[in-house]
Every structure is written in structure tokens, then in C-alpha cells.
Amino acid sequence: MNTIHTKWYLLAVALCVFLAVSSMVMAQEKPVLRTIVFQGWARTPSLQKQVAEYEKLTGVKVEIEEVPFAQLHEKMILDFASQGGSYDFVAPLTDWFTELVRGKYIAPIDDFIKKDPPEEWPNAFPPALLKLQSKDGKLYGLPTHDGPIMLYYRKDLFDDSKEKEAFKKQYGYELVPPATWSQFLDMAKFFNRPDMNLNGTVTAAKQGGQQLAYDFFLMLWSYGGNIFDEKWHPIFNSQAGIDGLQFYVDLRNKWGVTPKASTTYDETENGPIYLDSRVALMWHWSHIAAWSEMEDRSKIIGKNGYTVFPVSDLKISHTTLDIYWFWAISSASKNQEEAYKLVKWLCNKKNDKEAAQMGTIACRLSTFKDPEILKQFPFYESIEKALAAETKTTPQIPEYAQVDDLIGIACSKVIAGEKTAKEALDEAAQQVEEIMKKAGYYKE
Amino acid sequence: MAFSRHRRFGTPQGMVFPSVFFILIVSVYPLVYSLYMTLHDWSLTNAQPPMFVGIGNFIALFQDSRFWYSLRTTVLFTVWVVMVEMILGMVLALSISRNTRFQQICRSILLIPMMITPVVLSLMWKYMYNPEYGIINYLLHFLRIEGLIWLGEPAPALPAVILVDIWQWTPFVFLLLFSGIASLPPDVFEAAQVDGASGFQTFRYITLPLTIPFLLVALLIRFMDSFRIFDTIYVLTKGGPANATETLSIYTYKVGFNYFNMGYAATLSYIILVIITFASQQFVKLEGKA
């Protein structure tokens, strides 16, 4: 009997030792950090490369989930709201920042920065790239992929002496990059040669896409209008909004300088058409300027010119839309410190520069001034200037997703000829007013 | 002996308990919880708990022009899809109901669309509809017909999504009707033949009345499916252009998962449920009469 008892005793001790050792081993194991990005994101190729390096360096495992753009916002919020804990760090668009903060889904990183600041902190990034992910004096992330919109044109066409001569003869002034919409239209009409597979311009006017509402905001600002007044009443249905939208719609419906199929394009579809040498001038996010200089993406290497976004009247100051992606840390993550270390590493000088070389729009001032980068991508000089000057952004409110959708629908109805610009914008403004009222913006 | 068997396997109530428990968890609880949600205002992007609003969501829904427009689109979609699928399914079932080798092969080929996942199938059609390099405009070009911007303009967009659904689900209707026709008693047809009935008369007075129960089953299933159509439209147009293809399910999805307004989305889902349940009951009553 005693022998049996001793055997059981020894077995129990062995089991305890095994459990204790294995739990110690498990405790020493490096965490797995998970994130979510969208398919086709300009930052993804460099992210994958850098994450592989980080895994080798630290032993931390990083899992990247890729989903279509339309599902990124939805998956992120649903996981946070259901406390699924699937993601330790995420890369949201600044458009979604107020939603994430109001839901308490992302954590401030000020304490981490205090303990372990990023290289060259606090002068590492332009202030414009820290503004949109800050609230009540707290910073919620580091920028990773920027995107001010610029106007691009084909330098080879604009510099061609025969084209210059023909343009001057036809329109009575020099063929130089357009500063106003009337010049833009003249140039788009001049270069619109469908029989030669060249379009004047190309828009991304697909309802449900990312770009349509952004394009409306750009038009609105360039005609001197605004989205909301200071008390959050919608004013985008002003004359500026109507004229801007009408001009945008006329590019396709009246003048035919953008393909009819542009109503099926989002920004991921119209950019490559320009890079494929089928467009004379267009506006787009800055990564198109980088991609135009990359052999695997572009047929127009060395031929891309860039300038400021046009305005309807030179009395209105040039502005542009800036929204950007930033790394944020999930409030529900059990590995916040590890996640911060990774984010900090992804945003260091070396990785920011490398990301730029791989097609991302970098965010560090050091990258903007790097001679190697400026040689390959000279437009970085303008990005720094654009960010230092006045840029505008989408309304920083949690209700933005609804506003964006309603404006997209309004624009789509005007393009389809179902409503006039005034009717569609008045209807959208009324719906937005209702949303804002329900959300409690007008309690005075 | 009987007593000990009861002891071993439990009472009848005990035996059905696991199934009942499973149904309660996966079906009844979500239904009751979403009914509770219809009475609340709850945004997922707000750290606040749901706020009781009574029938506020229902009042808002009846005043929501977008709800009525998406209901209209859903009804249009359902009517066209069900009508064309019924007619085509019947024509096909009558045309290839014999057991020749050729007709057997045709039947097998016809079933292929039904076996493809709707998302994959919709992606295939999306490429075919592409105005620049899609095969449809390419073929139209050969016939010297100008191609359309199928999914980029409101006029052709709804017919384009209707066509995809018809292409995928006509085989299902065909299969139901074909099995129905095959099960009909042959002596009735032989008697009609002896009496000199024409092909049309045989169809009008024998085949059609006898296949009505099968038609009603097909109608019921296709109605329920097409009324809550989501995947095909989501992949092809996401409800655009100009909201021309925004059905109730698409609108509900946007309210729930783009705007994260869960109370209102639950209300929309309940309306879909009520409409489908009510209409289905009418079909079942008709089926009983038939």
C-alpha cells in the first residue's frame, strides 16, 4: 500500500514540476502581435518586409490579416466592440479616429513615448501628421502613410513644343500646369484623344468607393465652400458646392474628358490608368507620384509632373485634402507595450525611408529631406510644403461614415442625371442635418 | 426492463433537451435579443450602453425615404427574378425531361451555376460586365452594338444584377420542376394521347395543374431567397450607382456595419422578417389549397 502511495505522490510532484516549468517557459515566450490592413495598401509590401525583420530580431511573432478596403473599418470596429481582442495594433484612417476614441477602442501612447520616445522625438514628424490622431492633449498613434492630394500631369506632353504651339493656337495662352479649373478643362479637352488611347483626365466616381465623397469635398473647397458651419450645420449645398459638383459631373457627362466607365472606378482603379500612360492630367493621392517612378508599377517613369490642386478662381487660396493612416494600439490588447515597441520600430528613420522607397508616402521629416529620396522622388519637397501650408480634412466627427455615404449617393445621383446638383445636395444636407440633430450637436 | 432503459436514456423530455437547448441558444435568443434591440438606440462607436427609445426606431423607419426606396427596389428585384426563373425553369424542365444521353448531359451542365458560391459567381460576372475588358461588351462590339456601363449607370445596373441571380438560380427551379414532372403518373398522359390531345392541351390541362404544388414550393423558396438578396449585390455594386440597386438587406447592412447603428439595423431586419414570414404564409396557404 505504502509503495502505491509513494508512486502516486511522486507522480503528483512530477506533474507539478512539469506544470511549473512549462508555465515558466510559456511566460518567457514572446507574444504574438496581430494587426489588420487592407489588400492593396501602399504600405503593405514594406510592412511585410519589416515585420519579417522584426520577428528575426526580437522573436516576437507578428500576424497581418489582409481584408478588402470596404471591410477594414467594419471588421476593426466590430472586433473592438465585441471585445474580440483579435488585434493588438491597427492602422486606421484619420477619418475613423473620433469613432475609435469615442468607443474607447484605442489607447493613448503618451506614457509609452515618455518612457521610450521614437527617434528624434518630438521633432520627428511634421505637426500636421500628429494633429488628426490627437484629442484632449493625448496622442493616439504614430503616422505611417500620408496622402495629401496633388495634381499630376504628364511632363512629356506639357513640355512638347508641338503640343505647346498647338495649345496656344487653340486656346490663346501657354500650356503650363493648370492653376484654375477652367485651365484644367481646356487642357483636359486638348489632350482628350480616345482614338490614341489618351484621356484628358480620369476620375473615380464609383458610389460606395472611397474617393467620390473626397472628390466632392475637394471641389467644394476649391470653389470656396465648406462642409459645415461653426455650429455643425451642413453648408455643403451652397452655391460653391453646387458649382463644384456640376463641374465634376460635366467632366464626364458634358465634356467627355474622363471615361464613361469612371463611375465604376475607385481610387485604386483610376490611379493605375494614369500610370499606364493613358491620361494627360489628374488629381490623386501622393503615392501615385511615388509609384510613377517605380519600374514595376509605371510606364511613365520620369514623365510625371505635379502641382497644387486647382481652384475655381485665383482669389481662392489653393488647398488640398489630407488624411493619413496611423498606427494605433488597441485598448483591449494584453501586449500594449510590445505593440508600441513594434510601432515605434516600424516608424523609425530607417524603416520610414525604406517604406518610401517601396511606394509608401513617408511621414518623417528626415525622409522628406533625405538626398537619396529627393533624387528618386523629387515630389517630397512639395509634400513638406503642402503639409506646412493649409490643408483641409474630412469632418472629425464619429458620424463621418454616414455623412460620407450620403454625399457619395448625392454625387452619384447627379452623375446619373437623376437629380440636379442643387436637388441632390439639398436632400443630402437635410439628411445630414437630421443625423447631426439626433447626435445632439444642436443643443443650444 | 423498460424502467431501467428509461433510467439509462432519460425521459423523453430529457432526450430532446439538447436539441431544444441548441435551438434556444442559436435561434430563439438572437431573435428575442434583436427584438429587444429594436426598442433601443445603440451605436457601436459610442461607449454608452443601449438607450431605450420605445417604438422610436419604427417611427423613424416609416419616415425614412431610403427605407421605402430600398423596399421598392427589393420588390422589383424579387418580382422579376422569381417570375423569369419560374418561366425559364418550367420551359427547361419540359424541354429536357426525357432520358436521352444528350438531355442527361444538358441537365448536368445546367446545375453548374447553382454549385458556384454566390460571391465567386458575382466576381465572375463583375469581370464580364467590365465596360472596358469584359466579354459582354466585347461580344456586343462584334455585333456592332455599343456596350453599356453595366454596373456604373442606374438604368442597366438593376437588370444586370437580376440577370446574375436568374443565371444562378434558374437551375434550382428547373431541378424542382423536373423532379415534379418526372413523378407524375404516366397513365394520365397516355390517356390524353389516346384521346388525341395536342401538346399544348396536355400541358395546359394535365402537366400544369399537376405541377402546381411543385411550382408553389419553388416560388416560396425563391421568394424568400431573393427578397433577402445580399451577396450578389454587395459584390457587384454595393447598392450603387445612384442607389439603384440598394435592396433592404444592403441598406440594413450599411446601417449596421457602416454606420454601426445597431438598434435601427435590428428594426430593419425585423421588417424584412415580418414581410418574408407574412408572404411565405400566404404561399403555404395556397400550397395547401393546391
XYZ file of C-alpha atoms in Angstrom, chain B residues 86-87 89-91 93-94 97 173-185 188-189 202-220 286-287 290:
45
model
C -40.305 30.230 -62.886
C -40.924 30.604 -66.625
C -37.352 26.704 -65.111
C -40.641 25.331 -66.478
C -39.517 25.674 -70.115
C -37.993 21.147 -67.298
C -40.371 20.455 -70.184
C -37.346 15.876 -69.329
C -36.293 25.888 -60.154
C -35.646 23.596 -63.111
C -34.495 20.804 -60.789
C -37.598 21.056 -58.597
C -39.985 21.144 -61.540
C -38.131 18.423 -63.411
C -38.401 16.057 -60.428
C -42.074 17.031 -60.086
C -42.822 16.299 -63.737
C -40.885 13.016 -63.563
C -43.041 11.903 -60.624
C -46.366 12.471 -62.454
C -48.338 9.266 -63.247
C -52.804 10.217 -67.425
C -50.527 11.293 -70.284
C -51.619 18.204 -72.458
C -49.508 20.949 -70.858
C -52.449 23.262 -70.127
C -54.863 20.692 -68.715
C -52.597 17.975 -67.260
C -48.948 18.957 -66.689
C -49.535 22.462 -65.342
C -52.315 21.620 -62.826
C -50.412 18.593 -61.573
C -47.138 20.517 -61.119
C -48.691 23.452 -59.261
C -47.635 22.109 -55.814
C -44.030 21.910 -57.065
C -44.286 25.380 -58.601
C -45.502 26.773 -55.294
C -42.622 25.177 -53.388
C -40.145 26.658 -55.897
C -41.923 30.014 -55.671
C -41.789 30.016 -51.875
C -52.038 28.478 -51.457
C -49.970 25.301 -51.468
C -53.450 23.213 -54.336
